[in-house]
Short mmCIF file of C-alpha atoms and ligand atoms in Angstrom, two decimals:
data_model
loop_
_atom_site.label_atom_id
_atom_site.label_comp_id
_atom_site.label_asym_id
_atom_site.label_seq_id
_atom_site.Cartn_x
_atom_site.Cartn_y
_atom_site.Cartn_z
CA MET A 5 250.84 187.20 104.09
CA ARG A 6 250.09 190.31 106.34
CA GLY A 7 246.52 190.83 107.12
CA SER A 8 244.25 192.21 109.67
CA ARG A 9 242.30 190.72 112.71
CA ILE A 10 239.67 192.21 115.25
CA ALA A 11 241.77 191.97 118.39
CA GLY A 12 238.93 193.22 120.78
CA MET A 13 235.54 195.02 120.58
CA GLY A 14 233.36 197.18 122.51
CA HIS A 15 229.65 198.75 122.45
CA PHE A 16 227.78 201.45 124.43
CA VAL A 17 224.05 202.42 124.31
CA PRO A 18 222.65 205.12 126.45
CA GLU A 19 220.47 204.00 129.34
CA ASN A 20 217.41 205.84 128.32
CA ILE A 21 215.12 203.26 126.76
CA VAL A 22 212.27 204.82 124.69
CA THR A 23 209.65 202.39 123.66
CA ASN A 24 207.22 202.41 120.85
CA ASP A 25 204.45 203.41 123.51
CA HIS A 26 206.41 206.48 124.56
CA LEU A 27 206.92 207.60 120.70
CA ALA A 28 202.86 207.00 120.47
CA ALA A 29 202.46 209.66 123.24
CA LEU A 30 204.48 212.18 120.99
CA MET A 31 203.12 211.51 117.50
CA GLU A 32 200.43 209.67 115.75
CA THR A 33 201.85 206.02 115.49
CA SER A 34 201.48 202.84 117.70
CA ASP A 35 203.51 200.01 119.00
CA GLU A 36 201.52 197.65 116.37
CA TRP A 37 202.53 199.86 113.47
CA ILE A 38 206.10 200.15 114.35
CA ALA A 39 206.74 196.30 115.60
CA LYS A 40 204.79 194.82 112.53
CA ARG A 41 206.67 197.24 109.81
CA THR A 42 210.21 197.27 111.10
CA GLY A 43 210.35 194.75 114.17
CA ILE A 44 211.60 197.73 116.60
CA ARG A 45 210.28 197.58 120.10
CA GLU A 46 212.29 200.00 121.75
CA ARG A 47 215.63 201.97 121.19
CA ARG A 48 217.94 204.05 123.15
CA TRP A 49 217.92 207.81 123.23
CA VAL A 50 220.46 209.84 124.94
CA VAL A 51 219.25 212.80 127.52
CA GLY A 52 220.57 216.03 127.30
CA ASP A 53 223.97 217.19 125.37
CA VAL A 54 225.32 214.08 124.57
CA GLY A 55 227.66 213.51 121.01
CA ALA A 56 228.54 210.52 119.09
CA THR A 57 232.07 211.06 120.59
CA ASP A 58 230.64 210.80 124.20
CA LEU A 59 229.04 207.33 123.21
CA ALA A 60 232.03 206.20 121.43
CA VAL A 61 234.46 206.55 124.47
CA PRO A 62 233.23 203.85 126.58
CA ALA A 63 232.91 201.55 123.41
CA VAL A 64 236.48 202.21 122.74
CA GLU A 65 237.65 201.80 126.25
CA GLN A 66 235.91 198.35 126.08
CA ALA A 67 237.35 197.17 122.80
CA LEU A 68 240.95 198.43 123.93
CA ALA A 69 240.57 196.29 127.15
CA GLU A 70 239.30 193.33 125.36
CA ALA A 71 242.43 193.79 122.91
CA GLY A 72 244.59 194.02 126.05
CA MET A 73 245.90 197.67 124.44
CA THR A 74 245.93 200.96 125.43
CA ALA A 75 245.17 203.77 123.30
CA ALA A 76 248.89 204.53 122.91
CA ASP A 77 248.99 201.34 120.48
CA LEU A 78 246.76 202.90 118.02
CA ASP A 79 248.15 204.14 114.80
CA MET A 80 244.82 205.50 113.54
CA ILE A 81 241.43 206.29 114.25
CA ILE A 82 238.54 205.75 111.76
CA PHE A 83 234.98 207.27 112.80
CA ALA A 84 232.12 206.21 110.80
CA THR A 85 229.02 208.46 111.61
CA LEU A 86 226.37 210.44 109.91
CA SER A 87 225.75 212.37 113.30
CA PRO A 88 229.19 214.11 113.72
CA ASP A 89 229.46 216.12 117.34
CA VAL A 90 230.14 219.32 115.14
CA ASN A 91 229.93 219.98 111.40
CA PHE A 92 233.59 220.05 111.39
CA PRO A 93 236.29 218.98 112.17
CA GLY A 94 235.48 215.24 112.31
CA SER A 95 234.44 213.35 115.07
CA SER A 96 237.73 211.20 114.70
CA CYS A 97 239.67 214.65 116.02
CA LEU A 98 237.19 214.65 118.61
CA LEU A 99 237.63 211.27 119.77
CA GLN A 100 241.44 211.43 119.29
CA ALA A 101 241.56 214.32 121.77
CA ARG A 102 239.60 212.09 124.20
CA LEU A 103 241.90 209.33 123.87
CA ALA A 104 244.69 211.63 124.75
CA VAL A 105 246.82 210.39 121.54
CA PRO A 106 247.93 213.58 119.66
CA GLY A 107 249.50 213.12 116.64
CA ILE A 108 248.00 209.80 115.07
CA ALA A 109 246.33 209.67 111.96
CA THR A 110 242.58 210.37 112.08
CA LEU A 111 239.90 209.70 109.30
CA ASP A 112 236.02 210.44 109.31
CA ILE A 113 233.82 207.94 106.92
CA ARG A 114 230.54 209.60 105.49
CA ASN A 115 229.04 206.34 104.28
CA GLN A 116 225.90 206.26 106.69
CA CYS A 117 224.70 202.99 107.27
CA THR A 118 227.74 201.23 105.57
CA GLY A 119 229.93 203.47 107.17
CA PHE A 120 231.56 200.65 109.43
CA VAL A 121 231.90 198.24 106.73
CA TYR A 122 233.87 200.70 104.77
CA GLY A 123 236.03 201.31 107.74
CA LEU A 124 237.14 197.88 108.26
CA SER A 125 238.19 197.81 104.86
CA VAL A 126 239.89 200.95 105.01
CA ALA A 127 241.62 199.93 108.20
CA ASP A 128 242.62 196.54 106.59
CA GLN A 129 244.25 198.18 103.52
CA PHE A 130 246.44 200.19 105.92
CA ILE A 131 247.43 197.42 107.82
CA ARG A 132 247.89 195.14 104.91
CA THR A 133 250.15 197.33 103.03
CA GLY A 134 252.33 197.58 106.51
CA ALA A 135 251.64 201.26 106.73
CA MET A 136 249.87 200.85 109.99
CA LYS A 137 249.75 198.21 112.42
CA THR A 138 246.76 198.65 114.68
CA VAL A 139 243.75 200.72 113.74
CA LEU A 140 240.63 201.68 115.74
CA VAL A 141 237.36 201.78 113.63
CA VAL A 142 234.19 203.11 115.31
CA GLY A 143 230.72 203.47 114.50
CA ALA A 144 228.74 206.08 116.58
CA GLU A 145 225.55 208.09 116.30
CA VAL A 146 223.37 210.05 118.09
CA HIS A 147 220.21 210.44 116.12
CA SER A 148 217.69 211.44 118.65
CA SER A 149 218.61 215.16 118.83
CA GLY A 150 218.03 215.32 115.05
CA LEU A 151 214.74 213.69 114.52
CA ASP A 152 211.32 215.36 114.16
CA ILE A 153 209.54 213.59 116.91
CA SER A 154 205.98 215.30 115.71
CA THR A 155 203.53 213.27 113.43
CA ARG A 156 204.91 215.08 110.46
CA GLY A 157 208.53 213.01 110.86
CA ARG A 158 206.88 209.80 112.21
CA ASP A 159 208.19 207.82 109.36
CA VAL A 160 211.58 208.35 110.10
CA ALA A 161 211.83 209.19 113.63
CA VAL A 162 210.41 205.82 114.88
CA LEU A 163 213.11 203.91 113.14
CA PHE A 164 216.38 205.33 114.69
CA GLY A 165 218.34 205.03 117.67
CA ASP A 166 221.43 206.16 119.54
CA GLY A 167 224.71 204.05 120.17
CA ALA A 168 228.34 203.21 119.59
CA GLY A 169 230.63 200.28 118.65
CA ALA A 170 234.21 199.84 118.05
CA ALA A 171 236.62 197.25 116.84
CA VAL A 172 240.35 197.17 117.13
CA LEU A 173 242.18 195.89 114.05
CA THR A 174 245.56 194.76 114.22
CA ALA A 175 248.16 193.03 111.94
CA THR A 176 248.47 189.29 111.74
CA GLU A 177 250.15 186.91 109.52
CA GLY A 178 247.68 183.93 110.50
CA ASP A 179 244.43 182.50 108.81
CA ASN A 180 241.98 184.26 111.47
CA ARG A 181 241.67 187.65 109.59
CA LEU A 182 239.39 189.96 107.79
CA ILE A 183 239.42 188.04 104.45
CA ASP A 184 237.82 190.63 102.01
CA SER A 185 235.75 193.34 101.58
CA ALA A 186 233.18 194.40 99.07
CA LEU A 187 232.25 198.05 98.74
CA HIS A 188 229.68 199.86 96.48
CA ALA A 189 228.00 203.22 96.03
CA ASP A 190 225.41 204.56 93.71
CA GLY A 191 224.61 208.45 94.01
CA THR A 192 222.22 208.59 91.28
CA ASP A 193 219.23 208.49 93.74
CA TYR A 194 220.98 210.23 96.64
CA GLU A 195 217.72 212.21 97.45
CA ILE A 196 215.76 209.23 98.73
CA LEU A 197 217.55 209.38 101.88
CA MET A 198 219.07 212.47 102.99
CA LEU A 199 219.54 215.13 105.60
CA GLU A 200 219.72 218.49 103.50
CA ALA A 201 220.39 221.54 105.73
CA PRO A 202 222.62 223.43 106.48
CA ALA A 203 223.94 222.72 103.11
CA SER A 204 227.07 224.26 101.24
CA ARG A 205 224.92 224.24 98.24
CA LEU A 206 222.42 227.01 99.74
CA ASN A 207 223.43 230.31 100.32
CA PRO A 208 222.61 231.05 103.06
CA ARG A 209 223.11 227.54 104.37
CA PHE A 210 220.31 227.94 106.64
CA THR A 211 217.26 229.96 107.18
CA PRO A 212 214.17 230.46 109.36
CA GLU A 213 211.99 229.15 106.65
CA MET A 214 213.98 226.09 106.36
CA PHE A 215 213.81 225.49 109.89
CA GLU A 216 209.86 225.90 109.43
CA GLN A 217 209.90 223.55 106.64
CA GLY A 218 212.02 220.83 108.64
CA ARG A 219 214.78 220.63 106.28
CA HIS A 220 217.26 219.96 108.89
CA TYR A 221 215.59 216.69 109.42
CA PRO A 222 216.40 213.27 107.46
CA GLN A 223 214.08 212.66 104.64
CA MET A 224 213.36 209.08 103.40
CA VAL A 225 211.57 207.54 100.59
CA GLY A 226 211.02 204.43 102.72
CA GLN A 227 209.59 202.08 99.91
CA ALA A 228 212.36 202.92 97.38
CA VAL A 229 215.06 202.59 100.19
CA PHE A 230 213.64 198.95 100.73
CA LYS A 231 213.67 197.78 97.39
CA HIS A 232 217.22 198.84 97.03
CA ALA A 233 218.09 197.00 100.27
CA VAL A 234 216.69 193.52 99.30
CA LYS A 235 218.43 193.94 95.78
CA ARG A 236 222.01 195.22 96.65
CA LEU A 237 222.43 192.99 100.02
CA PRO A 238 221.72 189.73 98.18
CA GLU A 239 224.08 190.81 95.43
CA VAL A 240 226.97 192.04 97.55
CA ILE A 241 227.04 188.85 99.69
CA ASP A 242 227.18 186.78 96.50
CA GLU A 243 229.78 188.85 95.41
CA VAL A 244 232.06 188.53 98.48
CA LEU A 245 231.42 184.80 99.06
CA SER A 246 232.03 183.49 95.53
CA ARG A 247 235.06 185.53 94.86
CA ASN A 248 236.69 183.79 97.74
CA GLY A 249 235.47 180.20 96.99
CA ALA A 250 233.09 180.35 99.85
CA THR A 251 229.08 179.56 99.75
CA ILE A 252 226.44 180.84 102.44
CA ASP A 253 226.38 177.25 103.84
CA ASP A 254 230.28 178.00 105.07
CA VAL A 255 228.77 181.10 106.97
CA ALA A 256 228.42 180.54 110.64
CA LEU A 257 226.77 183.88 111.31
CA MET A 258 225.74 186.75 109.35
CA VAL A 259 225.41 190.29 111.02
CA PRO A 260 223.35 192.51 108.72
CA HIS A 261 222.99 196.08 109.07
CA GLN A 262 219.84 196.74 111.47
CA ALA A 263 217.53 198.74 109.43
CA ASN A 264 214.41 197.06 109.38
CA LEU A 265 213.90 193.21 110.71
CA ARG A 266 211.53 192.45 107.60
CA ILE A 267 214.31 193.35 104.97
CA ASN A 268 216.75 191.01 107.14
CA GLU A 269 214.36 188.00 107.13
CA MET A 270 213.61 188.69 103.26
CA VAL A 271 217.36 188.86 102.75
CA ALA A 272 218.05 185.68 104.72
CA ARG A 273 215.22 183.69 102.43
CA MET A 274 216.70 185.16 99.45
CA ILE A 275 220.12 183.76 100.06
CA GLY A 276 219.30 180.63 101.74
CA ILE A 277 220.63 181.40 105.10
CA ASP A 278 218.87 179.84 108.21
CA SER A 279 217.41 182.57 110.56
CA SER A 280 219.36 180.68 113.37
CA LYS A 281 222.75 182.06 111.80
CA VAL A 282 221.60 185.68 111.50
CA TYR A 283 222.16 187.95 114.38
CA ASN A 284 219.28 190.74 114.89
CA ASN A 285 218.74 193.07 117.97
CA ILE A 286 216.90 195.89 116.06
CA GLN A 287 214.25 194.95 118.41
CA ARG A 288 216.02 196.54 121.19
CA TYR A 289 217.92 199.35 119.55
CA GLY A 290 216.39 200.49 116.29
CA ASN A 291 218.37 201.42 113.59
CA THR A 292 221.76 203.00 114.96
CA THR A 293 223.15 203.36 111.31
CA ALA A 294 227.17 203.02 111.33
CA ALA A 295 226.81 201.67 115.03
CA SER A 296 224.56 199.07 114.09
CA ILE A 297 227.01 196.24 112.93
CA PRO A 298 229.58 196.64 115.86
CA ILE A 299 227.07 196.80 118.30
CA ALA A 300 225.41 193.59 117.04
CA LEU A 301 228.64 191.64 116.28
CA HIS A 302 230.00 192.51 119.73
CA GLU A 303 226.86 191.19 121.38
CA ALA A 304 227.03 188.34 119.28
CA VAL A 305 230.57 187.48 120.25
CA GLN A 306 229.69 188.29 124.07
CA GLU A 307 226.80 185.63 123.72
CA GLY A 308 229.22 183.01 122.44
CA ARG A 309 227.55 182.94 118.81
CA VAL A 310 231.01 183.14 117.22
CA LYS A 311 233.93 180.99 118.04
CA SER A 312 237.52 180.83 116.69
CA GLY A 313 237.51 179.83 113.06
CA ASP A 314 234.15 180.62 112.28
CA LEU A 315 233.14 182.34 109.02
CA VAL A 316 231.28 185.57 109.81
CA LEU A 317 229.73 187.79 107.36
CA LEU A 318 228.98 191.47 108.00
CA ALA A 319 226.43 193.35 105.07
CA ALA A 320 225.09 196.75 105.26
CA PHE A 321 223.57 199.11 102.86
CA GLY A 322 222.23 202.62 103.34
CA ALA A 323 221.91 206.35 102.43
CA GLY A 324 224.24 207.52 99.46
CA LEU A 325 223.08 204.87 98.22
CA THR A 326 225.98 202.80 99.62
CA TRP A 327 226.14 199.11 100.22
CA GLY A 328 228.97 196.44 101.18
CA ALA A 329 230.12 193.57 102.89
CA ASN A 330 233.16 192.18 105.16
CA LEU A 331 233.99 188.40 105.23
CA ILE A 332 235.94 187.76 108.27
CA ARG A 333 237.64 184.18 109.49
CA TRP A 334 237.13 184.82 113.13
O1 LIG B 6 219.45 202.33 107.04
C1 LIG B 6 218.99 202.63 106.23
C2 LIG B 6 217.67 202.98 106.18
N1 LIG B 6 216.41 202.81 105.82
C3 LIG B 6 215.70 202.08 105.71
O2 LIG B 6 215.94 200.66 105.53
C4 LIG B 6 214.12 201.77 105.36
C5 LIG B 6 213.62 200.90 104.46
N2 LIG B 6 212.30 201.13 104.28
C6 LIG B 6 211.22 200.62 105.31
O3 LIG B 6 212.16 199.88 106.25
C7 LIG B 6 209.80 200.88 105.30
O4 LIG B 6 209.87 201.38 104.10
C8 LIG B 6 209.30 201.73 106.47
C9 LIG B 6 209.36 200.95 107.67
C10 LIG B 6 210.11 202.97 106.54
C11 LIG B 6 208.13 201.91 106.10
O5 LIG B 6 207.17 200.75 105.98
P1 LIG B 6 206.30 200.70 104.62
O6 LIG B 6 205.53 199.27 104.87
O7 LIG B 6 207.09 200.88 103.38
O8 LIG B 6 205.10 201.73 104.98
P2 LIG B 6 204.82 202.74 103.74
O9 LIG B 6 205.88 203.83 104.01
O10 LIG B 6 204.27 202.33 102.49
O11 LIG B 6 203.42 203.64 104.69
C12 LIG B 6 202.37 203.06 104.88
C13 LIG B 6 201.19 203.91 105.89
C14 LIG B 6 201.25 205.31 105.12
O12 LIG B 6 199.94 205.85 105.29
P3 LIG B 6 198.83 205.74 104.04
O13 LIG B 6 199.51 206.65 103.11
O14 LIG B 6 198.84 204.18 103.75
O15 LIG B 6 197.72 206.22 104.76
C15 LIG B 6 202.13 206.12 106.02
O16 LIG B 6 201.88 207.61 106.28
O17 LIG B 6 201.78 203.93 106.97
C16 LIG B 6 201.93 205.53 107.46
N3 LIG B 6 203.04 205.59 108.46
C17 LIG B 6 203.12 205.59 109.66
N4 LIG B 6 201.73 205.15 110.34
C18 LIG B 6 202.08 204.89 111.74
C19 LIG B 6 204.43 206.07 108.20
N5 LIG B 6 205.25 206.08 109.18
C20 LIG B 6 204.22 205.73 110.54
C21 LIG B 6 204.42 205.62 111.66
N6 LIG B 6 203.24 205.29 112.24
N7 LIG B 6 205.34 205.76 112.38
#
């Protein structure tokens, strides 16, 4: 039966390292507070005018090289980001232009931290049906230019980092494939994590008063998001494992979304997976939302943490609220 496998991956982060001490010079915070509550020690922030697509390009070039392909082999580009280069068109169009492959299908995914998990599933569906053979899935974000780096915004600003990750999915008849994906959303509490303005529901969409109020910065009710994460991640992990006749003991490596080390440690305890089988790199990159899973997965592969035939579990949650998981036979 036709399915899809990851033929190559790439990732890219900007050179500029911003430590917790750097942030403590900009706002009332401390290395101790950030490290204790989140596990984050440093993150990468772009310098100057750099968009999500600029970070995506080197990640994609690496993924194509690893797959032994060129952009000409792609049938479709899926781009997951909450920080598109411009409000419209989607960054998938900008990336397509940069890769010089006009004519192929492009799609932007607006599912925040769950964007890459959704993207893998969408690519897999197109490949399974035979509509596409090879699909590029990208998660890329530039948060730093959109954060309130004063004490007013400290609860959010210390969490996020910039970066990009990419995977090339291609058709296979073999067992090494994306086995299944579970995707969910519940918009009831969308306001607990959102960036409101400019907003089409407001007329005008943006005013100097809104700028003063900081309504163009992300707002989060951190503890509520935390509670959702530790409920939904175990649920969706159980769902994708049990409906494929697998248990957590069968999983060789879990790569969870990197939002908070405490969340990932708590979820690992709840589902009963040894911490040696959970890959975390939030300490170095902060939360890069849609880019966090592809960056972490590719680093794990490069470090030799994944070998052919291993069962790999990806799981994410985020704004929306959205959550989901992919189960992969590597
Ligand atoms: O990708 C999806 C996205 N987001 C998440 O997954 C986030 C989930 N939530 C979390 O990770 C945690 O809720 C946070 C790390 C955001 C916050 O940790 P917390 O333990 O829930 O802290 P809190 O929000 O209850 O704040 C505790 C205190 C407050 O002061 P008071 O009211 O106790 O005096 C905050 O004002 O810490 C204060 N605070 C800070 N202090 C120093 C908030 N941000 C900071 C900061 N530095 N950066």
